[in-house]
Amino acid sequence: MFIDSHAHLDSVDFDSDRALVIERARAAGVARVLAIGSGTGPGTLDCAIKLAERFEGLDASIGIHPHEARLTAEEDFRLLTELAGHPAVVAWGEIGLDFHYDHSPRDVQLEVFARQLKLAADRRLPVIIHTREAERETLRALQEHWTQPHIGGILHCYSGSLELAESGLAMGFLISFSGMLTFPKAQSVRDVAQRVPLERLLIETDAPYLAPVPHRGKRNEPAFVVETAKALAQLKETSMEVIGRQTAENYRRLFDRGYSRDPGRFTRDPVVQ
Ligand SMILES: [Zn+2]
């Protein structure tokens, strides 16, 4: 049993066969998927909620990705706060900083990130962090604006330094690894994964992006999260089953804690065995 902690199931890449993709995930033993709700920015902030209402086994997040920070209006923060109250919403993200692409000016990224950290803390929702070529700034923003560290969160699709991973762990975050773990050239990612304790790890696809070996170059989908579990099992010298069970347990622990409205949600869910 596996949980894909990060998939963009709203992507147009899934428009033609979304139901089949979710069916294939289930058949591969993926009992739960966290549908990321950043969408294409303001105007689509409820995209994951709509999916979670339609398909069983999906959780939803809400949030404005740093790429779209420049499109954000005051009204969008109000809308996010309102959407945060929806029963399918378990997390706020992905939010953060991306100084690699710089699709939005850096000061605007910082401001939109800080605002959302505060709002998520108010709503007691764990945060899902995207950071690229902005490690120091991300850490500083978290230290300054993430006022509820006991709620925790996720450093997603991790490919950063060991130092950032350690700082994240010290702040109560889980570290989520994607199909990158299977890429021949990603030894540095494997080195970090090796050092993160099993009880602080998550696995994700980041579908439709970053398909793992042996699907590389194709569209990624939640069923492929098993390849990441396999890679992690090799690194940790254990079985895929242990990786699946432990990462699913980590996921539930994180969201049960943040999910103050309905703490029994995951234990009652018939989809999770
Ligand atoms: Zn993502």
Coordinates of C-alpha atoms and ligand atoms in Angstrom, one line a residue:
M1 CA 0.0 0.0 0.0
F2 CA 1.4 3.4 -1.1
I3 CA 0.4 7.0 -0.8
D4 CA 1.4 9.5 -3.5
S5 CA 1.9 12.7 -1.5
H6 CA 2.0 15.0 -4.5
A7 CA 0.4 14.9 -7.9
H8 CA -1.0 17.5 -10.2
L9 CA -4.1 15.5 -11.3
D10 CA -5.8 18.7 -12.5
S11 CA -3.2 19.0 -15.3
V12 CA -4.6 19.2 -18.8
D13 CA -2.3 16.2 -19.5
F14 CA -4.9 14.1 -17.6
D15 CA -8.0 15.5 -19.3
S16 CA -8.5 12.6 -21.6
D17 CA -8.1 9.7 -19.2
R18 CA -8.2 11.0 -15.6
A19 CA -10.5 8.3 -14.3
L20 CA -8.3 5.6 -15.8
V21 CA -5.2 7.1 -14.3
I22 CA -6.8 7.0 -10.8
E23 CA -8.0 3.5 -11.5
R24 CA -4.5 2.4 -12.5
A25 CA -3.1 4.0 -9.3
R26 CA -5.5 1.9 -7.2
A27 CA -4.6 -1.2 -9.1
A28 CA -0.9 -0.6 -8.4
G29 CA -1.6 -0.4 -4.6
V30 CA -1.7 3.4 -4.4
A31 CA -4.5 3.9 -1.8
R32 CA -4.4 7.6 -1.6
V33 CA -3.2 10.6 -3.6
L34 CA -2.8 14.2 -2.5
A35 CA -4.0 16.3 -5.4
I36 CA -2.1 19.6 -5.4
G37 CA -4.4 22.5 -5.9
S38 CA -2.1 25.3 -7.2
G39 CA -3.6 24.7 -10.6
T40 CA -2.6 27.4 -13.1
G41 CA -2.8 30.1 -10.4
P42 CA -5.6 32.4 -9.4
G43 CA -8.8 31.4 -11.0
T44 CA -8.1 27.7 -10.5
L45 CA -7.5 27.5 -6.8
D46 CA -10.3 25.1 -6.1
C47 CA -9.1 22.6 -8.8
A48 CA -8.0 19.9 -6.4
I49 CA -11.1 20.2 -4.2
K50 CA -13.3 19.5 -7.3
L51 CA -11.3 16.4 -8.0
A52 CA -11.5 15.2 -4.4
E53 CA -15.2 15.6 -4.5
R54 CA -15.4 13.5 -7.6
F55 CA -12.9 10.7 -6.9
E56 CA -12.5 8.6 -3.9
G57 CA -9.1 8.3 -2.3
L58 CA -8.0 11.8 -3.1
D59 CA -7.0 14.5 -0.6
A60 CA -6.7 18.1 -1.7
S61 CA -4.4 21.1 -1.1
I62 CA -4.8 24.8 -1.9
G63 CA -2.2 27.4 -2.6
I64 CA -0.5 29.7 -5.0
H65 CA 2.8 28.4 -6.5
P66 CA 5.7 30.9 -6.7
H67 CA 5.5 30.8 -10.5
E68 CA 2.1 32.5 -10.3
A69 CA 2.8 34.8 -7.4
R70 CA 2.7 37.9 -9.7
L71 CA -0.9 37.1 -10.7
T72 CA -2.1 37.2 -7.1
A73 CA -4.7 39.8 -5.9
E74 CA -5.9 40.5 -2.4
E75 CA -9.1 38.7 -3.2
D76 CA -7.2 35.5 -3.8
F77 CA -6.0 35.4 -0.2
R78 CA -9.6 35.7 1.0
L79 CA -10.7 32.9 -1.4
L80 CA -7.9 30.6 -0.2
T81 CA -8.8 31.2 3.5
E82 CA -12.4 30.2 2.6
L83 CA -11.3 27.1 0.6
A84 CA -9.1 26.0 3.5
G85 CA -12.3 25.2 5.4
H86 CA -13.4 22.6 2.8
P87 CA -13.4 19.1 4.3
A88 CA -11.2 17.6 1.5
V89 CA -8.4 20.1 2.2
V90 CA -5.5 18.7 4.2
A91 CA -2.6 21.0 3.3
W92 CA -1.6 24.4 2.0
G93 CA 0.7 24.2 -1.0
E94 CA 2.6 24.1 -3.0
I95 CA 4.0 27.4 -1.9
G96 CA 7.6 28.7 -1.7
L97 CA 10.3 30.3 -3.8
D98 CA 11.7 29.5 -7.3
F99 CA 14.7 31.6 -8.2
H100 CA 15.6 29.2 -11.0
Y101 CA 12.8 30.1 -13.4
D102 CA 12.0 33.5 -11.8
H103 CA 8.5 33.5 -13.4
S104 CA 7.5 36.1 -10.8
P105 CA 9.7 38.8 -9.3
R106 CA 11.6 37.6 -6.2
D107 CA 10.1 40.2 -3.9
V108 CA 6.6 39.3 -5.0
Q109 CA 7.4 35.6 -4.5
L110 CA 8.6 36.3 -1.0
E111 CA 5.5 38.4 -0.1
V112 CA 3.0 35.8 -1.4
F113 CA 4.9 33.0 0.3
A114 CA 5.0 34.9 3.6
R115 CA 1.3 35.7 3.4
Q116 CA 0.4 32.1 2.8
L117 CA 2.6 30.8 5.6
K118 CA 0.7 33.0 8.0
L119 CA -2.7 32.1 6.6
A120 CA -1.9 28.4 6.8
A121 CA -0.7 28.7 10.4
D122 CA -4.0 30.5 11.2
R123 CA -6.0 27.6 9.6
R124 CA -3.7 25.1 11.3
L125 CA -2.9 23.4 8.0
P126 CA 0.5 21.8 7.2
V127 CA 2.4 23.5 4.3
I128 CA 3.9 22.0 1.2
I129 CA 7.1 23.8 0.3
H130 CA 8.6 24.2 -3.2
T131 CA 12.1 25.6 -3.2
R132 CA 14.5 25.9 -6.1
E133 CA 17.8 27.8 -6.0
A134 CA 16.5 29.7 -3.0
E135 CA 17.4 27.6 0.0
R136 CA 18.6 30.3 2.3
E137 CA 15.7 32.6 1.5
T138 CA 13.2 29.7 2.0
L139 CA 14.6 28.9 5.3
R140 CA 14.6 32.5 6.5
A141 CA 11.0 32.9 5.4
L142 CA 10.0 29.7 7.3
Q143 CA 11.8 30.9 10.4
E144 CA 10.2 34.3 10.3
H145 CA 6.6 33.5 9.1
W146 CA 5.8 29.9 9.9
T147 CA 4.5 30.5 13.4
Q148 CA 3.1 27.0 14.0
P149 CA 6.0 24.7 13.6
H150 CA 4.3 21.9 15.5
I151 CA 1.9 21.6 12.6
G152 CA 4.7 20.5 10.3
G153 CA 4.8 20.3 6.6
I154 CA 6.6 18.8 3.6
L155 CA 9.7 19.8 1.7
H156 CA 8.4 18.4 -1.6
C157 CA 10.2 16.8 -4.6
Y158 CA 13.4 17.1 -2.6
S159 CA 16.6 17.8 -4.5
G160 CA 18.3 20.3 -2.2
S161 CA 21.3 20.2 0.1
L162 CA 21.7 18.0 3.2
E163 CA 21.9 21.1 5.3
L164 CA 18.4 22.3 4.2
A165 CA 17.0 18.8 4.7
E166 CA 18.4 18.8 8.2
S167 CA 17.0 22.3 9.0
G168 CA 13.6 21.1 7.7
L169 CA 13.7 18.1 9.9
A170 CA 14.6 20.2 12.9
M171 CA 11.5 22.4 12.1
G172 CA 9.3 19.3 12.0
F173 CA 9.0 18.9 8.3
L174 CA 8.8 15.6 6.4
I175 CA 11.0 15.2 3.3
S176 CA 9.3 14.0 0.2
F177 CA 11.2 12.3 -2.6
S178 CA 10.1 11.9 -6.2
G179 CA 11.0 9.8 -9.2
M180 CA 14.3 11.7 -9.3
L181 CA 15.6 9.1 -6.9
T182 CA 15.7 6.7 -9.9
F183 CA 17.6 9.0 -12.2
P184 CA 21.2 7.7 -12.8
K185 CA 22.7 11.2 -12.4
A186 CA 20.8 12.0 -9.2
Q187 CA 23.3 10.6 -6.7
S188 CA 23.2 13.7 -4.6
V189 CA 19.4 13.2 -4.1
R190 CA 20.0 9.6 -3.1
D191 CA 22.7 10.6 -0.7
V192 CA 20.3 13.0 1.1
A193 CA 17.5 10.4 1.1
Q194 CA 19.9 7.9 2.7
R195 CA 20.4 10.3 5.6
V196 CA 16.7 11.1 6.3
P197 CA 15.2 8.8 8.9
L198 CA 12.5 6.4 7.5
E199 CA 9.9 7.9 9.8
R200 CA 10.4 11.4 8.3
L201 CA 10.1 10.4 4.6
L202 CA 7.3 10.6 2.1
I203 CA 7.1 9.5 -1.6
E204 CA 5.5 11.4 -4.4
T205 CA 5.3 11.5 -8.2
D206 CA 4.8 15.2 -8.9
A207 CA 2.9 13.8 -11.9
P208 CA 2.6 14.6 -14.7
Y209 CA 6.3 15.7 -14.4
L210 CA 9.4 13.7 -13.6
A211 CA 8.4 10.2 -14.6
P212 CA 10.8 7.7 -12.9
V213 CA 12.9 5.1 -14.6
P214 CA 11.7 3.0 -16.5
H215 CA 8.9 5.4 -17.6
R216 CA 11.3 8.3 -18.1
G217 CA 10.3 10.8 -20.8
K218 CA 6.7 9.7 -20.6
R219 CA 3.8 11.4 -18.7
N220 CA 4.1 10.6 -15.0
E221 CA 1.1 9.3 -13.1
P222 CA 0.5 8.2 -9.4
A223 CA 0.8 4.5 -10.2
F224 CA 4.5 5.1 -10.9
V225 CA 5.1 6.1 -7.2
V226 CA 6.0 2.4 -6.7
E227 CA 9.2 3.0 -8.6
T228 CA 10.3 5.6 -6.1
A229 CA 9.3 3.2 -3.3
K230 CA 11.5 0.6 -4.9
A231 CA 14.5 3.0 -5.2
L232 CA 14.1 4.0 -1.6
A233 CA 13.8 0.4 -0.5
Q234 CA 17.2 -0.3 -2.1
L235 CA 18.8 2.7 -0.4
K236 CA 17.4 1.8 3.0
E237 CA 18.1 -1.9 2.5
T238 CA 14.5 -2.9 3.2
S239 CA 11.4 -4.0 1.2
M240 CA 9.0 -1.9 -0.8
E241 CA 6.3 -3.0 1.5
V242 CA 8.0 -1.5 4.5
I243 CA 8.6 1.8 2.6
G244 CA 5.0 1.9 1.5
R245 CA 3.7 1.2 5.0
Q246 CA 6.0 3.6 6.8
T247 CA 5.5 6.5 4.3
A248 CA 1.7 6.1 4.5
E249 CA 1.9 6.1 8.3
N250 CA 4.1 9.3 8.1
Y251 CA 1.5 10.9 5.8
R252 CA -1.4 10.1 8.2
R253 CA 0.5 11.3 11.2
L254 CA 1.3 14.6 9.6
F255 CA -2.3 15.3 8.4
D256 CA -4.1 14.0 11.5
R257 CA -2.1 16.4 13.5
G258 CA -2.7 19.4 11.3
Y259 CA -6.3 18.4 10.6
S260 CA -7.9 19.7 13.7
R261 CA -11.5 19.8 12.3
D262 CA -11.8 16.0 11.9
P263 CA -8.9 14.2 13.6
G264 CA -10.4 10.7 12.9
R265 CA -10.6 11.2 9.1
F266 CA -7.8 8.9 8.1
T267 CA -8.5 6.0 10.5
R268 CA -12.1 6.0 9.3
D269 CA -11.5 6.2 5.6
P270 CA -12.5 2.9 4.0
V271 CA -9.9 3.4 1.1
V272 CA -7.0 3.2 3.5
Q273 CA -6.6 -0.4 4.7
Ligands
ZN1 ZN 4.3 20.0 -7.7

